[in-house]
CSV table of C-alpha atoms and ligand atoms in Angstrom, one decimal:
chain,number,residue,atom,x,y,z
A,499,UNK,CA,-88.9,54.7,18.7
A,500,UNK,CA,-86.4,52.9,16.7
A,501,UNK,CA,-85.0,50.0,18.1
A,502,UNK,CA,-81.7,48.7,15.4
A,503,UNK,CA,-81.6,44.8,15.6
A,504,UNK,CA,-79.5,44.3,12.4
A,505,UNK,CA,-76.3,44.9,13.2
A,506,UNK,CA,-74.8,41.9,11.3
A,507,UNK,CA,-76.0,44.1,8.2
A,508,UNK,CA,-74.1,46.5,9.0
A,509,UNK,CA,-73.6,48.9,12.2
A,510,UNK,CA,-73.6,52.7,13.5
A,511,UNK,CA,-70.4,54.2,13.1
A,512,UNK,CA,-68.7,54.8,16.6
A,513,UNK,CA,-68.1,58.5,17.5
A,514,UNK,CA,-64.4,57.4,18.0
A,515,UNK,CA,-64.1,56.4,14.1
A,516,UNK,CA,-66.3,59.4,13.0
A,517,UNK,CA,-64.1,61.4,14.8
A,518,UNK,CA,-61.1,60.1,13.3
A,519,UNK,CA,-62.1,60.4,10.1
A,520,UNK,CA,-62.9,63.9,10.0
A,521,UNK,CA,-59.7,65.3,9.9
A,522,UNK,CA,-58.8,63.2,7.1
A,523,UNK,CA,-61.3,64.8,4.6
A,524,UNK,CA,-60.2,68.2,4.7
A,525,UNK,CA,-57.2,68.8,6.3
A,526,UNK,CA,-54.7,66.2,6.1
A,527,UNK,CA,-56.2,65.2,2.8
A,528,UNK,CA,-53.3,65.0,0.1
A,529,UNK,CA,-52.7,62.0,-1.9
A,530,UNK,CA,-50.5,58.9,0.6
A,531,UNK,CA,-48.2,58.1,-2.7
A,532,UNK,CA,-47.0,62.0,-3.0
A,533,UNK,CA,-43.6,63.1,-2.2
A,534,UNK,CA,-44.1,66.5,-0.5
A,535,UNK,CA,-44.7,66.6,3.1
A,536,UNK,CA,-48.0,67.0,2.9
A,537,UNK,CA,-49.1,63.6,1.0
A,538,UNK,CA,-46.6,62.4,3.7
A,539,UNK,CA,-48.7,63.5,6.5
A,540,UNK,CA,-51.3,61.3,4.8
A,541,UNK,CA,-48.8,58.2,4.3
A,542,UNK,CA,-47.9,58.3,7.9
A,543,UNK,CA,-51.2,58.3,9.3
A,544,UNK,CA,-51.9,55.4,6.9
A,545,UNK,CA,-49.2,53.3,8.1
A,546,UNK,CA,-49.8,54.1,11.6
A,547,UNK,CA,-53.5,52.7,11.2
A,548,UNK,CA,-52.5,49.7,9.5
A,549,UNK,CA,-50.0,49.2,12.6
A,550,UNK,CA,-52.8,49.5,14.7
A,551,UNK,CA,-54.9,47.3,13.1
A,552,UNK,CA,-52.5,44.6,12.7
A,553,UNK,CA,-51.7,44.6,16.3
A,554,UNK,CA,-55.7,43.9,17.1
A,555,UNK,CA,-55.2,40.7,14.4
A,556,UNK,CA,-52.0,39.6,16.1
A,557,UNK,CA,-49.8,40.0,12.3
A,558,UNK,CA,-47.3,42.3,11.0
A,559,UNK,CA,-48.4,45.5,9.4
A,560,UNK,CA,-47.2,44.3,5.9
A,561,UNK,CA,-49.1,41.1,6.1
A,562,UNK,CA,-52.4,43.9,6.1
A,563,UNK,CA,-53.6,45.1,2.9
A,564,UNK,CA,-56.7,47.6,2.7
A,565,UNK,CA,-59.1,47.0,0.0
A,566,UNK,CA,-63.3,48.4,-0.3
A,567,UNK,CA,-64.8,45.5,2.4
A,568,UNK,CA,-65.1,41.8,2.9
A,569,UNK,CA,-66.6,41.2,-0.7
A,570,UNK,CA,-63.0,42.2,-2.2
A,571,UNK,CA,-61.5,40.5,0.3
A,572,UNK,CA,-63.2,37.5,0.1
A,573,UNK,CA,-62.9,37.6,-4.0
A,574,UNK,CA,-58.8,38.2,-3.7
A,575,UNK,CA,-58.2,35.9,-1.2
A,576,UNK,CA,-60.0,33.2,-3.2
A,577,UNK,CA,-58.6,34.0,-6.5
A,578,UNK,CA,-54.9,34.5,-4.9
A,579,UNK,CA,-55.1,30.7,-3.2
A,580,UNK,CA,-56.3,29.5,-6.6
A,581,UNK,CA,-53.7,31.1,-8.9
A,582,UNK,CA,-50.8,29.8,-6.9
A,583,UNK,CA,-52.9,26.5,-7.2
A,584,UNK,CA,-52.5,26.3,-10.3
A,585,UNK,CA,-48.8,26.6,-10.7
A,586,UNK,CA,-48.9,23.3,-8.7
A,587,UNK,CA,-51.2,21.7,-10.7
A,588,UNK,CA,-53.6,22.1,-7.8
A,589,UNK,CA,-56.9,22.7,-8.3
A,590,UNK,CA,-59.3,21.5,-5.5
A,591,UNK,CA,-60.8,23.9,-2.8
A,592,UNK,CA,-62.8,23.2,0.3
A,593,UNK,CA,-65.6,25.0,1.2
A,594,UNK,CA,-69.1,25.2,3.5
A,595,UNK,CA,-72.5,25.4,2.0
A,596,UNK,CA,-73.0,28.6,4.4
A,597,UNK,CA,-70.5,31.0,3.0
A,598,UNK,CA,-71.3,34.7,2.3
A,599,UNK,CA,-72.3,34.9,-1.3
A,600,UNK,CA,-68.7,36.7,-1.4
A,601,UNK,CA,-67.3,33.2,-1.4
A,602,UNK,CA,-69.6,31.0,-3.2
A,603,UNK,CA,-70.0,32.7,-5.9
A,604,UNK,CA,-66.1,33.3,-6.3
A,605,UNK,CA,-66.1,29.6,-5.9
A,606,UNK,CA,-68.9,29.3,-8.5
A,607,UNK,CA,-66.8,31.3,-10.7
A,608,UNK,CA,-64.1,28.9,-9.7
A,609,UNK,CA,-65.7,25.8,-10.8
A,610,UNK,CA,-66.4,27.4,-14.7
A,611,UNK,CA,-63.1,28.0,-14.9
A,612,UNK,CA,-62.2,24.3,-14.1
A,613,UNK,CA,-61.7,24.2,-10.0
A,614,UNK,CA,-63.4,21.5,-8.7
A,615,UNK,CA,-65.6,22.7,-5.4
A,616,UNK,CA,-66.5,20.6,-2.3
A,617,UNK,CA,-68.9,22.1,0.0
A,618,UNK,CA,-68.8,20.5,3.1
A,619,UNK,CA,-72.3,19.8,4.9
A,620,UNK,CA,-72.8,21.7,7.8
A,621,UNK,CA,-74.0,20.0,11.3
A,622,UNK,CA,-77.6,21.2,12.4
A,623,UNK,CA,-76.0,23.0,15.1
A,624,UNK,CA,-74.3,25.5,12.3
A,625,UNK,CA,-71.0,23.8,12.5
A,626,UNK,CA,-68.1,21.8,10.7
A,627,UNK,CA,-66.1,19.8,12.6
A,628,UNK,CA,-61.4,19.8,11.9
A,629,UNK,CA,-62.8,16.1,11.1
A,630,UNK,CA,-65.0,16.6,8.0
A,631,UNK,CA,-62.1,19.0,6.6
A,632,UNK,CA,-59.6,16.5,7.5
A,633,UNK,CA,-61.2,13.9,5.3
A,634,UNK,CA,-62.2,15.9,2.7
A,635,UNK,CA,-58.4,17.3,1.7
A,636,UNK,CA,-56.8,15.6,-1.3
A,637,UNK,CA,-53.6,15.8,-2.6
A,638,UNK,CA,-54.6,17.9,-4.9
A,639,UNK,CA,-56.4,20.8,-2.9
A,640,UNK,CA,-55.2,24.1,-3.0
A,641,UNK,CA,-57.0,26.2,-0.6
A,642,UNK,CA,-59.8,25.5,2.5
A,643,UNK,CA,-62.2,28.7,3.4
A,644,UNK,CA,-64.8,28.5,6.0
A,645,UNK,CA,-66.2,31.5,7.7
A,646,UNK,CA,-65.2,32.3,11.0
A,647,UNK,CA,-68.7,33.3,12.3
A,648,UNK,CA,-72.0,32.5,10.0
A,649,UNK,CA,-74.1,35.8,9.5
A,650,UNK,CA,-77.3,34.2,9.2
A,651,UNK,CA,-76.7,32.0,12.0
A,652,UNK,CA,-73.5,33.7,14.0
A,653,UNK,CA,-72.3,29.9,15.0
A,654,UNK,CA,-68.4,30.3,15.5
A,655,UNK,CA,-66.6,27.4,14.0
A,656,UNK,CA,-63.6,25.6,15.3
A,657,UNK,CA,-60.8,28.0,14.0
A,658,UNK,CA,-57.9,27.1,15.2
A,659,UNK,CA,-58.4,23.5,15.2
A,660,UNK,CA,-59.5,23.5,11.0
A,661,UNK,CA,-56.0,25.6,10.7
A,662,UNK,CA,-54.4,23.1,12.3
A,663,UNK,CA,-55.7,20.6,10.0
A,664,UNK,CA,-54.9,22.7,7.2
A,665,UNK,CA,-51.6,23.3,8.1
A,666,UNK,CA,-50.6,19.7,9.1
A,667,UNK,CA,-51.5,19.2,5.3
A,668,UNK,CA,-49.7,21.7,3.9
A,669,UNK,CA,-53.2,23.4,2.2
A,670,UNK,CA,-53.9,26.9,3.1
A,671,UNK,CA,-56.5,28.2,5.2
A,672,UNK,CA,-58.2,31.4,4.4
A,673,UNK,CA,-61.3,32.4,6.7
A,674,UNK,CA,-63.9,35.5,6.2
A,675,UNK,CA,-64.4,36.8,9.7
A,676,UNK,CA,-66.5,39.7,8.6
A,677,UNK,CA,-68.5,38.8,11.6
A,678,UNK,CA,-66.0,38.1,13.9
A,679,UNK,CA,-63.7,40.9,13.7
A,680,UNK,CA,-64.1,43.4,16.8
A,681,UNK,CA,-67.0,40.7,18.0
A,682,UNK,CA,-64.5,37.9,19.0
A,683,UNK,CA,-60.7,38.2,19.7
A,684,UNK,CA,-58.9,37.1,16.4
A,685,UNK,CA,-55.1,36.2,17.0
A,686,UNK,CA,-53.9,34.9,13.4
A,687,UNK,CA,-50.6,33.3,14.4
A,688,UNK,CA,-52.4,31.1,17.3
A,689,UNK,CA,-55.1,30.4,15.2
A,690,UNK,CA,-53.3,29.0,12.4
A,691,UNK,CA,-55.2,31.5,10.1
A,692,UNK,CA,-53.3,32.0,6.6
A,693,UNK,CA,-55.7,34.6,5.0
A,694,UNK,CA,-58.3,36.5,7.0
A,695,UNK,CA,-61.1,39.3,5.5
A,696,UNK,CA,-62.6,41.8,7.4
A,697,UNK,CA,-64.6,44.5,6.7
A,698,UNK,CA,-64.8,47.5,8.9
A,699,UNK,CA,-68.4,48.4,8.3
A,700,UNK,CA,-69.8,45.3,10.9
A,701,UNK,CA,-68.1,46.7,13.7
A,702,UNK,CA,-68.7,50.5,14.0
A,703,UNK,CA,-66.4,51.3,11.1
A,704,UNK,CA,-67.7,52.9,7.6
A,705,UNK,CA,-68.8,51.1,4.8
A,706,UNK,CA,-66.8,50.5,1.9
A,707,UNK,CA,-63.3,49.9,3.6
A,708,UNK,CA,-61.9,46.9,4.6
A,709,UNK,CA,-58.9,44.2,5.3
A,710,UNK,CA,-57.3,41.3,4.1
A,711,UNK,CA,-54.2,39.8,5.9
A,712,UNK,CA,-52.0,37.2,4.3
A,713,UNK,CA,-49.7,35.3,5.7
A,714,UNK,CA,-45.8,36.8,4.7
A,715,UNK,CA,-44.3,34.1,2.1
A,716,UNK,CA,-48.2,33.8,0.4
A,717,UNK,CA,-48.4,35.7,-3.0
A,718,UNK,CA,-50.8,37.9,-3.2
A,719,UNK,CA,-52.4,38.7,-6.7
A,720,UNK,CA,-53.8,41.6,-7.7
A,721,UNK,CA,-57.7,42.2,-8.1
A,722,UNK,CA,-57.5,45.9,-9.3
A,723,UNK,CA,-54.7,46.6,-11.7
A,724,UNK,CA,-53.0,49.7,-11.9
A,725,UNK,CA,-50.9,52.2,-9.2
A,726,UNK,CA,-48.7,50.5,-6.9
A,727,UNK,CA,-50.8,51.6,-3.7
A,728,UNK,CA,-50.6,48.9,-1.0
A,729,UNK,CA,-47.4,47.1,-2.6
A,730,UNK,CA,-48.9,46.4,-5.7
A,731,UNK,CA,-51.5,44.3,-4.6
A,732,UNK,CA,-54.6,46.9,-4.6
A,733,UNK,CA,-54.5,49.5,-7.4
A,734,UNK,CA,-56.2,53.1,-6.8
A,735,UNK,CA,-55.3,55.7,-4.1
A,736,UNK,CA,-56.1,54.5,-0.6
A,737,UNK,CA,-59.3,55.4,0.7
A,738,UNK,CA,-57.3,57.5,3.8
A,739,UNK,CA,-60.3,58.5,6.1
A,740,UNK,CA,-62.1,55.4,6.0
A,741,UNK,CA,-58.7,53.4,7.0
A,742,UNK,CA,-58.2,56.2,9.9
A,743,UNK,CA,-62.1,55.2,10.9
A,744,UNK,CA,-62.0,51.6,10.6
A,745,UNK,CA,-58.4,51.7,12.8
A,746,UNK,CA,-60.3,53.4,15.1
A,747,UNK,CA,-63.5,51.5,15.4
A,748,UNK,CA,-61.2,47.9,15.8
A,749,UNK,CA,-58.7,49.4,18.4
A,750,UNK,CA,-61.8,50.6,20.5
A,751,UNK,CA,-63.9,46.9,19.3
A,752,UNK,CA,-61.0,44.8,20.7
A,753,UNK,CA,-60.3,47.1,23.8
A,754,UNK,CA,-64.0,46.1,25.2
A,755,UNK,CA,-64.4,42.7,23.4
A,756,UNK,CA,-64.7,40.5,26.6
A,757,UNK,CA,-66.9,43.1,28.7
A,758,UNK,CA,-69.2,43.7,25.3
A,759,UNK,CA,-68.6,40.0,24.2
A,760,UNK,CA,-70.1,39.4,28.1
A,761,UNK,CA,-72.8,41.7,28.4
A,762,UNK,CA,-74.6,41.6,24.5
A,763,UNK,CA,-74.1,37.6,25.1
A,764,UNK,CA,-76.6,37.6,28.3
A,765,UNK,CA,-79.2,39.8,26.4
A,766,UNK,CA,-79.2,37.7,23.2
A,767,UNK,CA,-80.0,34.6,26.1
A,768,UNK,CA,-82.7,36.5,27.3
A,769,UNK,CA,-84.0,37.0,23.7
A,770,UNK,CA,-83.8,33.6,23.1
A,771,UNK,CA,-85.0,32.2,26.1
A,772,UNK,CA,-88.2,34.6,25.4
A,773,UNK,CA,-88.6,33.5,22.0
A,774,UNK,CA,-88.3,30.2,22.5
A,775,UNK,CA,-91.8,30.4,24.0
A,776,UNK,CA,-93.6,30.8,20.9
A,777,UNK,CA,-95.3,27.6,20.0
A,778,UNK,CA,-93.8,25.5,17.1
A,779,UNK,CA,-90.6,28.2,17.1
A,780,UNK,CA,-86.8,26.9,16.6
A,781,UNK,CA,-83.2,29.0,17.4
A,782,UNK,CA,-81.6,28.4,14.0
A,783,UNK,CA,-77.9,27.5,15.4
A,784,UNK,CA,-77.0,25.9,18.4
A,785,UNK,CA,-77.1,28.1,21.7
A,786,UNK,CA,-73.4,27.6,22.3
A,787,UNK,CA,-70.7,28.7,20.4
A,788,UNK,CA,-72.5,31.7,18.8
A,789,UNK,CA,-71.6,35.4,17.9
A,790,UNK,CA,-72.8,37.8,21.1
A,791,UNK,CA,-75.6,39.4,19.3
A,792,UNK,CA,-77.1,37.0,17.5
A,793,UNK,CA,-80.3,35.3,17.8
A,794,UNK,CA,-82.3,33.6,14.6
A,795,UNK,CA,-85.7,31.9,14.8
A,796,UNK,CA,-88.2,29.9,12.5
A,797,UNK,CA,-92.0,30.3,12.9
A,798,UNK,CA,-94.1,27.9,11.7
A,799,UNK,CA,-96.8,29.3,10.0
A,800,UNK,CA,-95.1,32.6,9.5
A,801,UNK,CA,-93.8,34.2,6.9
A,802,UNK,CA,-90.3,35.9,7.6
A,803,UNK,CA,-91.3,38.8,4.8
A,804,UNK,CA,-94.7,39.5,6.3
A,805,UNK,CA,-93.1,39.3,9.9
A,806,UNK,CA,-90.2,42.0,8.7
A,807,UNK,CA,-93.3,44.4,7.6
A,808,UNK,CA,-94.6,44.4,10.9
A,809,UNK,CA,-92.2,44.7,13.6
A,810,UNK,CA,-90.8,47.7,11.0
A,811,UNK,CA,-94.4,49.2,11.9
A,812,UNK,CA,-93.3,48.8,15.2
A,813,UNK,CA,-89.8,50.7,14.8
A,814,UNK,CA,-88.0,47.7,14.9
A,815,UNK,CA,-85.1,46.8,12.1
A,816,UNK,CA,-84.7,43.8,11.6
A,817,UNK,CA,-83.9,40.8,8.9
A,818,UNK,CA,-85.2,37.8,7.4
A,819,UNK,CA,-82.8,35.3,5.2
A,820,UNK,CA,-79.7,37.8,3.8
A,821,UNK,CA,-80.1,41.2,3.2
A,822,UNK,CA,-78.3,40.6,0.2
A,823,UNK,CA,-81.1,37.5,-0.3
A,824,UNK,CA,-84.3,39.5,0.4
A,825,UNK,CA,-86.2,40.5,-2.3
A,826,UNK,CA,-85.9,37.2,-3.8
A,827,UNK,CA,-87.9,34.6,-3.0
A,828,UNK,CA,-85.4,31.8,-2.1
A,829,UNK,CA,-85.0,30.7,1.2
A,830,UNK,CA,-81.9,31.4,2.7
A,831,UNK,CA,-79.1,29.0,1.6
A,832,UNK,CA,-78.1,29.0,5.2
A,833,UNK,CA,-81.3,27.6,6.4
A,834,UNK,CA,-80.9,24.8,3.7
A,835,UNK,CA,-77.7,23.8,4.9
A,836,UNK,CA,-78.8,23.2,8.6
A,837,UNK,CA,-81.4,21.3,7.1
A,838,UNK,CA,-84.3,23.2,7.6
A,839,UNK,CA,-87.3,22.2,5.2
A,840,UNK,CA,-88.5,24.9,2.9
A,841,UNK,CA,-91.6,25.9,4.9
A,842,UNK,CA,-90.0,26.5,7.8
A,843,UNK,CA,-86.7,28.4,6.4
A,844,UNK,CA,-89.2,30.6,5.0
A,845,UNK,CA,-90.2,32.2,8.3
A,846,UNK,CA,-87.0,32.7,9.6
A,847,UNK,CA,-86.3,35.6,11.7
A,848,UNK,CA,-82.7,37.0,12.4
A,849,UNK,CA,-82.6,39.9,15.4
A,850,UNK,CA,-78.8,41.0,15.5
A,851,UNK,CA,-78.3,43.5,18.5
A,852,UNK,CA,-75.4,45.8,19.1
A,853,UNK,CA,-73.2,46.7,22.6
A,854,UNK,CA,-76.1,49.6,23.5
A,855,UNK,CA,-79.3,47.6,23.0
A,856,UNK,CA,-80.6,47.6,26.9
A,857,UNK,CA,-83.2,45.0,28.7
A,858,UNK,CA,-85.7,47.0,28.1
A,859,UNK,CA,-85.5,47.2,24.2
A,860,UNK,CA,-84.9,43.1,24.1
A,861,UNK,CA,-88.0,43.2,26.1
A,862,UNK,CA,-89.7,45.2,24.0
A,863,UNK,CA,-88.1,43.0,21.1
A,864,UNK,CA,-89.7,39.8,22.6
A,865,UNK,CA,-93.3,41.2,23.0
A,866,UNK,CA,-93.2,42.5,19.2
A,867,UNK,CA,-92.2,39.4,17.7
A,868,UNK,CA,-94.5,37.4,19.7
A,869,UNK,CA,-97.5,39.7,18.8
A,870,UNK,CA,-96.8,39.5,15.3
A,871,UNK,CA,-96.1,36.1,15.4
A,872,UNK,CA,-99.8,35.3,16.8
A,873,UNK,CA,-101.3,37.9,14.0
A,874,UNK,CA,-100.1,36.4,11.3
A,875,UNK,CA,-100.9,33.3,12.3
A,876,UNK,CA,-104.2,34.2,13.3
A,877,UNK,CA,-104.8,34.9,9.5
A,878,UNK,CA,-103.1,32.3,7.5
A,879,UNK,CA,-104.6,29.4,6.0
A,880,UNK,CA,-101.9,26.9,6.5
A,881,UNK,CA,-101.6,27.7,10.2
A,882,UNK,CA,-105.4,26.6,10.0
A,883,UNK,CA,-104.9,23.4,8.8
A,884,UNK,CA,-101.6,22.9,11.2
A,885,UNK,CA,-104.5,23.6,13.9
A,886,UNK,CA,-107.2,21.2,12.3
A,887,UNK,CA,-104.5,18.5,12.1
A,888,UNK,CA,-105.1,18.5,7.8
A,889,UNK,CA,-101.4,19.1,7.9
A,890,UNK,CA,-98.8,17.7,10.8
A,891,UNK,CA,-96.6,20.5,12.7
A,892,UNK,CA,-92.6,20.3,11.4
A,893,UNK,CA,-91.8,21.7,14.4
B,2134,LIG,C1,-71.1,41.6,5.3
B,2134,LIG,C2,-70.3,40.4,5.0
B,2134,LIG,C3,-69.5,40.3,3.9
B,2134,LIG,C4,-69.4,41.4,2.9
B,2134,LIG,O1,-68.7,42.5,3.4
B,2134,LIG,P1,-68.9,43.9,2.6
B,2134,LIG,O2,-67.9,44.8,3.3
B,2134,LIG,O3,-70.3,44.4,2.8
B,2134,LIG,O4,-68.5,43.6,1.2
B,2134,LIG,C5,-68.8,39.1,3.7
B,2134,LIG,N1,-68.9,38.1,4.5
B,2134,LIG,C6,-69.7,38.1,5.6
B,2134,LIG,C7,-69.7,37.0,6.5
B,2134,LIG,C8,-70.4,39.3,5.9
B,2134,LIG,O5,-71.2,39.3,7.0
């Protein structure tokens, strides 16, 4: 048995967007920027799925341009904002402390090259509030980007109210709604969004393929130099089949989003009203306002690696911190910004189900992690002195 709880890694490709790929790698497989008909054929189905996908973002096709997943997006975005910042003499950008790596560590980046950086604090629900971005714009900021939907996490932040902000003060508002994107509706004009990434990959798309959407009158600059594929903004000849598959996995996302949004939303309840039984356990993010399929725990006493090994003897996939953070031995960045103390942030658990996981597999999900749980417990010092009282519980 294999039971897939990681979709906020990344997903299975839907049949649809396999399907409309295939005929893309070797049939209608000439090159988009050639002039015979052929390389045409190509060109047309490329516009036509960038017409598609703009009409599931609420923006103009032109306003779309395709580039290898969030991380580029994210990067170009970022570096885009800060370039026209600095024609102004701006050079002051508001962030969260629980961006995607893509964004910090642009930012990072950012700050050697003499940007100065304000992380806002997040809330130990998982949120910023319009208020804390409010106060923290200057005259001289360029450029506010917090995540749509946290991937640790999946709290949902207060979109259109932050663009709002943003726009009143005349500072533009890029969000990465990797998560997001075929998981919640997205309407960029109503949610006073100026730059949005995607990436088709967490929502039944293939990997490597993705979206950024900019606002028409904001200058986009160039990550990749080169051709002059995707108006001169994205260099190198467009990645044809995987655009054909991600158009086709975000038309079919956003078809379905309330009935999936409904039904994976009642089954990540049930997960967490079952997990929530384990003694000295805490959902990470409040209950409200999260992504459908997300659910992410701390165990006391646990740790998150050991707990990974064991529910993957059991068939189950499943994450701990980041993927792009495991391996090391840092707690998750996330967890740190909720406030969660070291100890505990290193037992963390995230279970990220998909539109097919059924009752019985949560079920199954629950009994797993509480097994494990009570093993690994069972055998660790430090839960024996949280027993003896030699140490008090954190939670
Ligand atoms: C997965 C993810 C990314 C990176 O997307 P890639 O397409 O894998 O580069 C960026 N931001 C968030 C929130 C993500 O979940």
């Amino acid at each position: 048995m294999l039971i897939y709880a990681d979709n906020a890694a990344t997903t299975k490709m839907s049949r649809a967007a396999v399907d409309a790929m295939l005929p893309y790698m070797d049939e209608i497989y000439g090159n988009p920027s050639s002039l015979y008909a052929f390389g045409q054929k190509a060109r047309e189905a490329l516009e036509d799925a960038r017409r598609r996908i703009a009409a599931c973002l609420g923006c103009e096709p032109m306003e779309l341009t395709f580039t290898s997943g969030g991380s580029e997006a994210d990067t170009q975005a970022i570096r885009s904002a800060a370039a026209l910042g600095t024609r102004k003499g701006k050079r002051h950008i508001i962030s969260t402390a629980f961006e995607h790596h893509a964004v910090l560590h642009t930012l990072k980046k950012l700050e050697s090259e003499g940007f100065e950086v304000t992380l806002l604090n997040v809330h130990e629900n998982g949120l910023v509030t319009p208020e804390q971005v409010r106060e923290a714009i200057r005259p001289d900021t360029c450029l506010v980007t917090v995540m749509y939907a946290n991937n640790e996490i999946g709290t949902v932040q207060p979109i259109p109210e932050i663009g709002a902000v943003c726009r009143e003060a005349g500072v533009l508002f890029h969000t990465d709604a990797v998560q997001a994107a075929g998981h919640l509706p997205i309407d960029v004009r109503a949610q006073n969004i100026d730059l949005l990434s995607l990436s088709a990959h967490k929502f039944h798309g293939p990997k490597g393929i993705g979206a950024l959407y900019v606002r028409r009158g904001v200058l986009l600059s160039p990550l990749i130099e080169g051709g002059a594929q995707e108006r001169g903004k994205r260099a190198g000849t467009e990645n044809v089949p995987a655009i054909m598959g991600m158009a086709a996995a975000l038309e079919e996302s956003c078809a379905h989003i309330e009935e999936n949004a409904a039904r994976v939303s009642a089954l990540r309840d049930r997960l967490i009203a079952g997990l929530s039984e384990i003694p000295h356990s805490v959902l990470n993010g409040g209950p409200d306002r999260r992504l459908p399929g997300n659910v992410n725990f701390c165990f006391e006493g646990v740790e998150g690696e050991a707990l990974l090994l064991l529910l993957d003897d059991k068939g189950i996939c499943a994450s701990s911190g980041s993927a792009c953070t495991s391996g090391s031995l840092d707690p998750s960045h996330v967890l740190l910004a909720i406030g969660r103390p070291h100890e505990i942030a290193h037992g963390s658990l995230r279970l990220t189900i998909h539109e097919e996981t059924t009752e019985s597999e949560a079920d199954y999900l629950i009994e797993a992690v509480r097994d494990a749980v009570s093993y690994l417990r069972s055998i660790s010092p430090v839960w024996r002195d949280l027993e003896r009282g030699k140490m008090p519980h954190i939670i």
